[in-house]
């Protein structure tokens, strides 16, 4: 028979986890709405908890940004799903589709991350980790003639970066469709895969 205090303790842990999840979810919602730097008060209000509860779970706003970044990293895991195509040209098209879709979904969070990365070791570390994962994934299916050509590979990697997508969407003010077509056309041209049917 379980001790009488086990269930209450479990209940407290569940409430604590629910509060933490609500705080992170509130942070995500606020940033998605365009609030690059939400205050702790705004997060607490959106999460429906007290300000003290926010800082009981997160010692400072940096740790809350780190938790948000960790949650967002889950979106990149879809890039690791096996490709449908067996040819590298088709895999490259799939990779472009996955990246641009993810970038567009996470664009508000990229803006917030850029604003805080220089102050947040956790966000910077996650940024470096994701860059490494993205480059390794690209190397895993492109032929050696491309990956061994430093200028060619690095240019493809640049064109497939979040920064390039952000430039097309924000600074150049292009629509999602036009930005996607630019990335698709230029990457396939650089890879010598312009004749791929998916490039039409």
Coordinates of N, CA and C in Angstrom, one line a residue:
X1 N 0.8 -1.2 0.0 CA 0.0 0.0 0.0 C 0.9 1.3 0.0
X2 N 0.5 2.2 -0.8 CA 1.3 3.4 -0.9 C 1.2 4.3 0.3
X3 N 2.2 5.0 0.7 CA 2.1 5.9 1.9 C 1.1 7.0 1.6
X4 N 0.4 7.5 2.6 CA -0.7 8.5 2.4 C -0.3 9.8 1.7
X5 N 1.1 10.1 1.7 CA 1.5 11.4 1.1 C 1.9 11.3 -0.3
X6 N 1.9 10.1 -0.9 CA 2.3 9.9 -2.3 C 1.4 10.6 -3.3
X7 N 0.1 10.4 -3.2 CA -0.8 11.0 -4.1 C -0.8 12.5 -4.0
X8 N -0.8 13.2 -2.8 CA -0.7 14.6 -2.8 C 0.6 15.1 -3.4
X9 N 1.7 14.4 -3.2 CA 3.0 14.8 -3.7 C 2.9 14.7 -5.3
X10 N 2.3 13.6 -5.8 CA 2.2 13.5 -7.2 C 1.3 14.6 -7.8
X11 N 0.3 15.0 -7.0 CA -0.6 16.0 -7.4 C 0.1 17.4 -7.5
X12 N 1.0 17.6 -6.5 CA 1.8 18.9 -6.5 C 2.7 18.9 -7.7
X13 N 3.4 17.8 -8.0 CA 4.3 17.7 -9.1 C 3.5 18.0 -10.4
X14 N 2.3 17.4 -10.5 CA 1.6 17.6 -11.8 C 1.1 19.0 -11.9
X15 N 0.7 19.6 -10.8 CA 0.3 21.1 -10.9 C 1.5 21.9 -11.3
X16 N 2.7 21.6 -10.7 CA 3.9 22.3 -11.0 C 4.3 22.2 -12.4
X17 N 4.2 21.0 -13.0 CA 4.5 20.8 -14.4 C 3.5 21.5 -15.3
X18 N 2.2 21.5 -14.9 CA 1.2 22.2 -15.7 C 1.5 23.7 -15.7
X19 N 1.9 24.2 -14.5 CA 2.2 25.6 -14.5 C 3.4 26.0 -15.4
X20 N 4.4 25.2 -15.3 CA 5.6 25.4 -16.1 C 5.2 25.4 -17.6
X21 N 4.4 24.4 -18.0 CA 4.0 24.2 -19.4 C 3.2 25.5 -19.8
X22 N 2.3 25.9 -18.9 CA 1.5 27.1 -19.3 C 2.3 28.3 -19.4
X23 N 3.4 28.5 -18.6 CA 4.3 29.6 -18.7 C 5.0 29.6 -20.1
X24 N 5.6 28.5 -20.4 CA 6.3 28.4 -21.7 C 5.3 28.6 -22.9
X25 N 4.1 28.0 -22.8 CA 3.1 28.2 -23.8 C 2.7 29.7 -24.0
X26 N 2.6 30.4 -22.8 CA 2.3 31.8 -22.9 C 3.4 32.6 -23.5
X27 N 4.6 32.2 -23.2 CA 5.8 32.9 -23.8 C 5.7 32.7 -25.4
X28 N 5.5 31.5 -25.8 CA 5.4 31.2 -27.2 C 4.3 32.0 -27.9
X29 N 3.2 32.1 -27.3 CA 2.0 32.8 -27.8 C 2.4 34.3 -28.0
X30 N 3.0 34.9 -27.0 CA 3.3 36.3 -27.0 C 4.3 36.6 -28.1
X31 N 5.3 35.8 -28.2 CA 6.3 36.0 -29.3 C 5.7 35.8 -30.6
X32 N 4.9 34.8 -30.8 CA 4.2 34.5 -32.1 C 3.3 35.7 -32.5
X33 N 2.8 36.4 -31.5 CA 2.0 37.6 -31.8 C 2.8 38.9 -32.1
X34 N 4.2 38.7 -32.1 CA 5.0 39.8 -32.4 C 5.7 40.5 -31.3
X35 N 5.5 40.0 -30.1 CA 6.1 40.6 -28.9 C 7.5 40.0 -28.7
X36 N 8.5 40.7 -29.2 CA 9.9 40.2 -29.3 C 10.4 40.0 -27.8
X37 N 10.0 41.0 -27.0 CA 10.5 40.9 -25.6 C 9.4 41.0 -24.6
X38 N 8.6 40.0 -24.4 CA 7.5 40.0 -23.5 C 8.0 40.2 -22.0
X39 N 7.3 40.9 -21.2 CA 7.7 41.1 -19.8 C 7.3 39.9 -19.0
X40 N 7.8 39.7 -17.9 CA 7.4 38.6 -17.0 C 6.0 38.8 -16.6
X41 N 5.6 40.0 -16.4 CA 4.2 40.3 -16.1 C 3.2 39.9 -17.2
X42 N 3.6 40.1 -18.4 CA 2.8 39.7 -19.5 C 2.7 38.2 -19.6
X43 N 3.8 37.5 -19.4 CA 3.8 36.1 -19.4 C 2.9 35.5 -18.3
X44 N 3.0 36.0 -17.1 CA 2.2 35.6 -16.0 C 0.8 35.8 -16.3
X45 N 0.4 36.9 -16.8 CA -1.0 37.2 -17.1 C -1.6 36.3 -18.1
X46 N -0.8 36.0 -19.2 CA -1.3 35.1 -20.3 C -1.4 33.7 -19.8
X47 N -0.4 33.3 -18.9 CA -0.4 31.9 -18.4 C -1.5 31.7 -17.3
X48 N -2.0 32.8 -16.8 CA -3.0 32.7 -15.7 C -2.3 32.3 -14.4
X49 N -1.1 32.7 -14.2 CA -0.4 32.4 -12.9 C 0.1 33.7 -12.3
X50 N 0.6 33.6 -11.1 CA 1.2 34.8 -10.5 C 2.6 35.0 -10.9
X51 N 3.1 36.3 -10.7 CA 4.4 36.6 -11.1 C 5.4 35.8 -10.3
X52 N 5.2 35.5 -9.1 CA 6.1 34.7 -8.3 C 6.2 33.3 -8.8
X53 N 5.1 32.8 -9.4 CA 5.1 31.4 -10.0 C 6.0 31.4 -11.2
X54 N 6.0 32.4 -12.0 CA 6.9 32.5 -13.1 C 8.4 32.3 -12.7
X55 N 8.7 33.1 -11.6 CA 10.1 33.1 -11.2 C 10.4 31.9 -10.3
X56 N 9.4 31.2 -9.8 CA 9.7 30.0 -9.1 C 10.1 28.9 -10.1
X57 N 9.6 28.9 -11.3 CA 10.0 27.9 -12.3 C 11.2 28.4 -13.1
X58 N 11.3 29.7 -13.3 CA 12.4 30.2 -14.1 C 13.1 31.3 -13.3
X59 N 14.4 31.1 -13.1 CA 15.1 32.1 -12.2 C 15.2 33.5 -12.8
X60 N 15.2 33.5 -14.1 CA 15.2 34.8 -14.8 C 14.6 34.6 -16.2
X61 N 14.5 35.7 -16.9 CA 13.9 35.7 -18.3 C 14.8 34.9 -19.2
X62 N 16.1 34.9 -19.0 CA 17.0 34.2 -19.9 C 16.7 32.7 -19.8
X63 N 16.4 32.2 -18.7 CA 16.1 30.7 -18.5 C 14.7 30.4 -19.2
X64 N 13.8 31.4 -19.2 CA 12.5 31.2 -19.9 C 12.7 31.2 -21.4
X65 N 13.6 32.1 -21.9 CA 13.9 32.1 -23.3 C 14.6 30.8 -23.7
X66 N 15.4 30.2 -22.8 CA 16.1 29.0 -23.1 C 15.0 27.8 -23.2
X67 N 14.1 27.8 -22.3 CA 13.0 26.8 -22.4 C 12.2 26.9 -23.6
X68 N 11.9 28.2 -24.0 CA 11.2 28.4 -25.3 C 12.0 27.9 -26.5
X69 N 13.3 28.2 -26.5 CA 14.1 27.7 -27.6 C 14.2 26.2 -27.7
X70 N 14.2 25.6 -26.5 CA 14.2 24.1 -26.5 C 12.9 23.5 -27.0
X71 N 11.8 24.2 -26.7 CA 10.5 23.7 -27.2 C 10.5 23.9 -28.8
X72 N 11.0 25.0 -29.2 CA 11.0 25.3 -30.7 C 11.9 24.3 -31.5
X73 N 12.9 23.8 -30.8 CA 13.9 22.9 -31.5 C 13.2 21.7 -32.0
X74 N 12.0 21.3 -31.3 CA 11.3 20.1 -31.8 C 10.8 20.3 -33.2
X75 N 10.6 21.5 -33.7 CA 10.1 21.7 -35.0 C 11.1 21.3 -36.0
X76 N 12.4 21.3 -35.7 CA 13.5 21.0 -36.6 C 13.6 19.5 -36.7
X77 N 13.1 18.7 -35.8 CA 13.2 17.3 -35.8 C 12.6 16.6 -37.1
X78 N 11.6 17.3 -37.7 CA 11.0 16.8 -38.9 C 12.0 16.7 -40.0
X79 N 13.1 17.5 -39.9 CA 14.1 17.4 -41.0 C 14.8 16.1 -41.0
X80 N 14.7 15.4 -39.9 CA 15.4 14.1 -39.8 C 14.6 12.9 -40.2
X81 N 13.3 13.1 -40.5 CA 12.5 12.1 -41.0 C 13.0 11.6 -42.4
X82 N 13.1 10.3 -42.6 CA 13.6 9.8 -43.9 C 12.8 10.4 -45.1
X83 N 13.5 10.7 -46.2 CA 12.9 11.3 -47.4 C 12.1 10.2 -48.1
X84 N 11.1 10.7 -48.9 CA 10.3 9.8 -49.7 C 11.1 9.4 -51.0
X85 N 11.8 10.4 -51.5 CA 12.6 10.1 -52.7 C 13.9 9.3 -52.4
X86 N 14.2 8.5 -53.4 CA 15.5 7.7 -53.3 C 16.6 8.4 -54.0
X87 N 16.3 9.4 -54.9 CA 17.4 10.1 -55.6 C 17.7 11.4 -54.8
X88 N 19.0 11.8 -54.9 CA 19.4 12.9 -54.1 C 18.8 14.2 -54.6
X89 N 18.5 14.3 -55.9 CA 17.8 15.5 -56.4 C 16.4 15.7 -55.8
X90 N 15.7 14.6 -55.7 CA 14.4 14.6 -55.0 C 14.5 14.9 -53.6
X91 N 15.5 14.3 -52.9 CA 15.7 14.6 -51.5 C 16.0 16.1 -51.2
X92 N 16.8 16.7 -52.2 CA 17.1 18.1 -52.0 C 15.8 18.9 -52.1
X93 N 14.9 18.6 -53.0 CA 13.7 19.3 -53.1 C 12.9 19.2 -51.8
X94 N 12.8 18.0 -51.3 CA 12.1 17.7 -50.0 C 12.7 18.5 -48.9
X95 N 14.0 18.6 -48.9 CA 14.7 19.3 -47.8 C 14.4 20.8 -47.9
X96 N 14.3 21.3 -49.2 CA 14.0 22.8 -49.4 C 12.6 23.0 -48.9
X97 N 11.6 22.1 -49.2 CA 10.3 22.2 -48.8 C 10.1 22.2 -47.2
X98 N 10.9 21.3 -46.6 CA 10.8 21.2 -45.2 C 11.4 22.5 -44.5
X99 N 12.5 22.9 -45.0 CA 13.2 24.1 -44.4 C 12.3 25.3 -44.5
X100 N 11.9 25.6 -45.8 CA 11.1 26.9 -45.9 C 9.8 26.8 -45.1
X101 N 9.2 25.7 -45.0 CA 7.9 25.6 -44.2 C 8.2 25.8 -42.8
X102 N 9.3 25.3 -42.3 CA 9.7 25.4 -40.9 C 10.1 26.9 -40.6
X103 N 10.9 27.4 -41.5 CA 11.4 28.8 -41.3 C 10.2 29.8 -41.3
X104 N 9.2 29.6 -42.2 CA 8.1 30.5 -42.2 C 7.3 30.4 -40.9
X105 N 7.1 29.2 -40.4 CA 6.4 28.9 -39.1 C 7.1 29.6 -37.9
X106 N 8.4 29.5 -38.0 CA 9.2 30.0 -36.8 C 9.7 31.4 -37.0
X107 N 9.4 32.1 -38.0 CA 9.9 33.4 -38.3 C 9.8 34.4 -37.1
X108 N 8.6 34.5 -36.4 CA 8.5 35.4 -35.3 C 9.5 35.0 -34.2
X109 N 9.8 33.8 -34.0 CA 10.7 33.3 -32.9 C 12.1 33.6 -33.3
X110 N 12.4 33.5 -34.6 CA 13.8 33.9 -35.1 C 14.1 35.3 -34.8
X111 N 13.1 36.2 -35.0 CA 13.3 37.6 -34.7 C 13.6 37.8 -33.2
X112 N 12.9 37.1 -32.4 CA 13.1 37.2 -30.9 C 14.4 36.6 -30.5
X113 N 14.7 35.5 -31.1 CA 16.0 34.9 -30.8 C 17.2 35.7 -31.2
X114 N 17.1 36.4 -32.4 CA 18.2 37.3 -32.8 C 18.4 38.4 -31.8
X115 N 17.3 38.9 -31.3 CA 17.4 40.0 -30.3 C 18.0 39.6 -29.0
X116 N 17.9 38.4 -28.6 CA 18.4 37.9 -27.3 C 19.6 37.0 -27.3
X117 N 20.0 36.5 -28.5 CA 21.0 35.5 -28.6 C 22.3 36.0 -28.0
X118 N 22.7 37.3 -28.2 CA 24.0 37.8 -27.7 C 24.0 37.8 -26.2
X119 N 22.8 37.8 -25.6 CA 22.8 37.9 -24.1 C 22.5 36.5 -23.5
X120 N 22.2 35.5 -24.3 CA 21.8 34.2 -23.8 C 22.7 33.1 -24.2
X121 N 23.5 32.6 -23.3 CA 24.3 31.4 -23.7 C 23.5 30.2 -24.1
X122 N 22.3 30.0 -23.5 CA 21.5 28.9 -23.9 C 21.0 29.0 -25.3
X123 N 20.5 30.2 -25.7 CA 20.0 30.4 -27.0 C 21.1 30.3 -28.0
X124 N 22.3 30.8 -27.7 CA 23.4 30.7 -28.6 C 23.9 29.3 -28.8
X125 N 23.9 28.5 -27.7 CA 24.3 27.1 -27.8 C 23.3 26.3 -28.7
X126 N 22.0 26.6 -28.5 CA 21.0 25.9 -29.3 C 21.2 26.3 -30.8
X127 N 21.5 27.6 -31.0 CA 21.7 28.1 -32.4 C 22.8 27.4 -33.1
X128 N 23.9 27.2 -32.4 CA 25.1 26.5 -32.9 C 24.8 25.0 -33.2
X129 N 24.0 24.4 -32.2 CA 23.7 23.0 -32.4 C 22.8 22.8 -33.6
X130 N 21.8 23.7 -33.8 CA 20.9 23.6 -35.0 C 21.7 23.8 -36.3
X131 N 22.6 24.7 -36.3 CA 23.4 25.0 -37.5 C 24.2 23.7 -37.9
X132 N 24.8 23.1 -36.9 CA 25.6 21.9 -37.1 C 24.7 20.7 -37.6
X133 N 23.5 20.6 -37.0 CA 22.6 19.5 -37.5 C 22.1 19.8 -38.9
X134 N 21.8 21.0 -39.2 CA 21.4 21.3 -40.6 C 22.4 21.1 -41.6
X135 N 23.7 21.4 -41.3 CA 24.8 21.2 -42.3 C 25.1 19.7 -42.4
X136 N 25.0 19.0 -41.3 CA 25.3 17.5 -41.4 C 24.2 16.8 -42.2
X137 N 22.9 17.3 -42.0 CA 21.8 16.7 -42.8 C 22.0 16.9 -44.3
X138 N 22.5 18.1 -44.6 CA 22.7 18.4 -46.0 C 23.8 17.6 -46.6
X139 N 24.9 17.4 -45.8 CA 26.0 16.6 -46.3 C 25.6 15.2 -46.5
X140 N 24.6 14.7 -45.7 CA 24.3 13.3 -45.7 C 23.7 12.7 -47.0
X141 N 23.1 13.6 -47.8 CA 22.5 13.1 -49.0 C 23.1 13.8 -50.3
X142 N 23.7 14.9 -50.2 CA 24.3 15.5 -51.4 C 25.5 14.7 -51.9
X143 N 25.7 14.6 -53.2 CA 26.8 13.8 -53.7 C 28.2 14.4 -53.4
X144 N 29.2 13.6 -53.4 CA 30.5 14.1 -53.0 C 31.0 15.2 -53.9
X145 N 30.7 15.2 -55.1 CA 31.1 16.2 -56.1 C 30.6 17.6 -55.6
X146 N 29.6 17.7 -54.9 CA 29.1 18.9 -54.3 C 29.7 19.2 -53.0
X147 N 29.6 18.2 -52.1 CA 30.1 18.5 -50.7 C 31.7 18.7 -50.7
X148 N 32.4 18.2 -51.6 CA 33.8 18.4 -51.7 C 34.2 19.7 -52.4
X149 N 33.2 20.4 -53.0 CA 33.4 21.7 -53.6 C 33.0 22.7 -52.6
X150 N 34.0 23.3 -51.9 CA 33.7 24.2 -50.8 C 32.8 25.3 -51.2
X151 N 33.2 26.0 -52.3 CA 32.4 27.2 -52.7 C 30.9 26.8 -53.0
X152 N 30.8 25.7 -53.7 CA 29.5 25.3 -54.1 C 28.6 24.8 -52.9
X153 N 29.2 24.0 -52.1 CA 28.5 23.5 -50.9 C 28.1 24.7 -50.0
X154 N 29.1 25.6 -49.7 CA 28.8 26.7 -48.8 C 27.8 27.6 -49.3
X155 N 27.7 27.8 -50.6 CA 26.7 28.7 -51.2 C 25.3 28.1 -51.1
X156 N 25.2 26.8 -51.3 CA 24.0 26.0 -51.1 C 23.5 26.1 -49.7
X157 N 24.5 25.9 -48.7 CA 24.1 26.0 -47.3 C 23.6 27.4 -47.0
X158 N 24.3 28.4 -47.5 CA 23.8 29.8 -47.3 C 22.4 30.0 -47.8
X159 N 22.1 29.6 -49.0 CA 20.8 29.8 -49.6 C 19.7 29.1 -48.8
X160 N 20.1 28.0 -48.2 CA 19.1 27.2 -47.4 C 19.1 27.6 -45.9
X161 N 19.7 28.7 -45.6 CA 19.8 29.2 -44.2 C 18.5 29.9 -43.8
X162 N 18.3 30.0 -42.5 CA 17.2 30.7 -42.0 C 17.4 32.2 -42.3
X163 N 18.7 32.6 -42.2 CA 19.0 34.0 -42.4 C 18.6 34.5 -43.8
X164 N 18.9 33.6 -44.8 CA 18.5 33.9 -46.2 C 17.0 34.1 -46.3
X165 N 16.2 33.1 -45.7 CA 14.8 33.2 -45.7 C 14.3 34.4 -45.1
X166 N 14.9 34.8 -44.0 CA 14.4 36.0 -43.2 C 14.7 37.3 -44.1
X167 N 15.8 37.3 -44.8 CA 16.1 38.4 -45.6 C 15.1 38.5 -46.7
X168 N 14.7 37.4 -47.4 CA 13.8 37.5 -48.5 C 12.4 37.9 -48.0
X169 N 12.0 37.4 -46.8 CA 10.7 37.7 -46.3 C 10.6 39.1 -45.6
X170 N 11.6 39.5 -44.8 CA 11.5 40.7 -44.1 C 12.1 41.9 -44.8
X171 N 13.4 41.8 -45.1 CA 14.1 43.0 -45.7 C 13.6 43.2 -47.2
X172 N 13.4 42.1 -47.9 CA 13.0 42.3 -49.3 C 11.5 42.3 -49.5
X173 N 10.8 41.9 -48.4 CA 9.3 42.0 -48.4 C 8.6 41.1 -49.4
X174 N 9.2 39.9 -49.7 CA 8.6 39.0 -50.7 C 7.6 38.1 -50.1
X175 N 6.7 37.7 -50.9 CA 5.7 36.7 -50.4 C 6.3 35.4 -50.2
X176 N 5.6 34.5 -49.4 CA 6.1 33.2 -49.2 C 6.3 32.4 -50.5
X177 N 5.4 32.5 -51.4 CA 5.5 31.8 -52.7 C 6.7 32.3 -53.5
X178 N 6.9 33.6 -53.6 CA 8.1 34.1 -54.3 C 9.4 33.7 -53.7
X179 N 9.4 33.9 -52.4 CA 10.6 33.6 -51.6 C 11.0 32.1 -51.8
X180 N 10.0 31.2 -51.7 CA 10.2 29.8 -51.8 C 10.7 29.5 -53.2
X181 N 10.1 30.1 -54.3 CA 10.6 29.8 -55.6 C 12.0 30.3 -55.9
X182 N 12.4 31.4 -55.3 CA 13.8 31.8 -55.4 C 14.7 30.8 -54.8
X183 N 14.5 30.4 -53.6 CA 15.3 29.4 -52.9 C 15.4 28.1 -53.7
X184 N 14.2 27.6 -54.1 CA 14.2 26.4 -54.9 C 15.0 26.5 -56.2
X185 N 14.7 27.5 -56.9 CA 15.4 27.7 -58.2 C 16.9 27.8 -58.1
X186 N 17.4 28.6 -57.1 CA 18.8 28.9 -57.0 C 19.5 27.7 -56.4
X187 N 18.9 27.0 -55.5 CA 19.6 25.8 -54.9 C 19.7 24.7 -55.9
X188 N 18.6 24.5 -56.6 CA 18.7 23.4 -57.7 C 19.7 23.8 -58.8
X189 N 19.8 25.1 -59.1 CA 20.7 25.5 -60.1 C 22.2 25.2 -59.6
X190 N 22.4 25.6 -58.4 CA 23.8 25.4 -57.8 C 24.1 23.9 -57.7
X191 N 23.1 23.1 -57.5 CA 23.3 21.7 -57.4 C 23.4 21.0 -58.7
X192 N 23.0 21.7 -59.8 CA 23.0 21.1 -61.1 C 21.8 20.2 -61.3
X193 N 20.7 20.5 -60.6 CA 19.5 19.7 -60.6 C 18.3 20.5 -61.2
X194 N 18.6 21.5 -62.1 CA 17.5 22.4 -62.6 C 16.4 21.6 -63.3
X195 N 16.8 20.5 -63.9 CA 15.8 19.7 -64.7 C 14.9 18.9 -63.8
X196 N 15.0 18.9 -62.5 CA 14.1 18.2 -61.6 C 12.7 18.6 -61.9
X197 N 11.8 17.7 -62.0 CA 10.4 18.0 -62.3 C 9.8 18.8 -61.2
X198 N 10.3 18.7 -59.9 CA 9.7 19.4 -58.8 C 10.1 20.9 -58.8
X199 N 11.1 21.2 -59.7 CA 11.5 22.6 -59.8 C 10.6 23.5 -60.6
X200 N 9.6 22.9 -61.3 CA 8.7 23.7 -62.2 C 7.8 24.5 -61.3

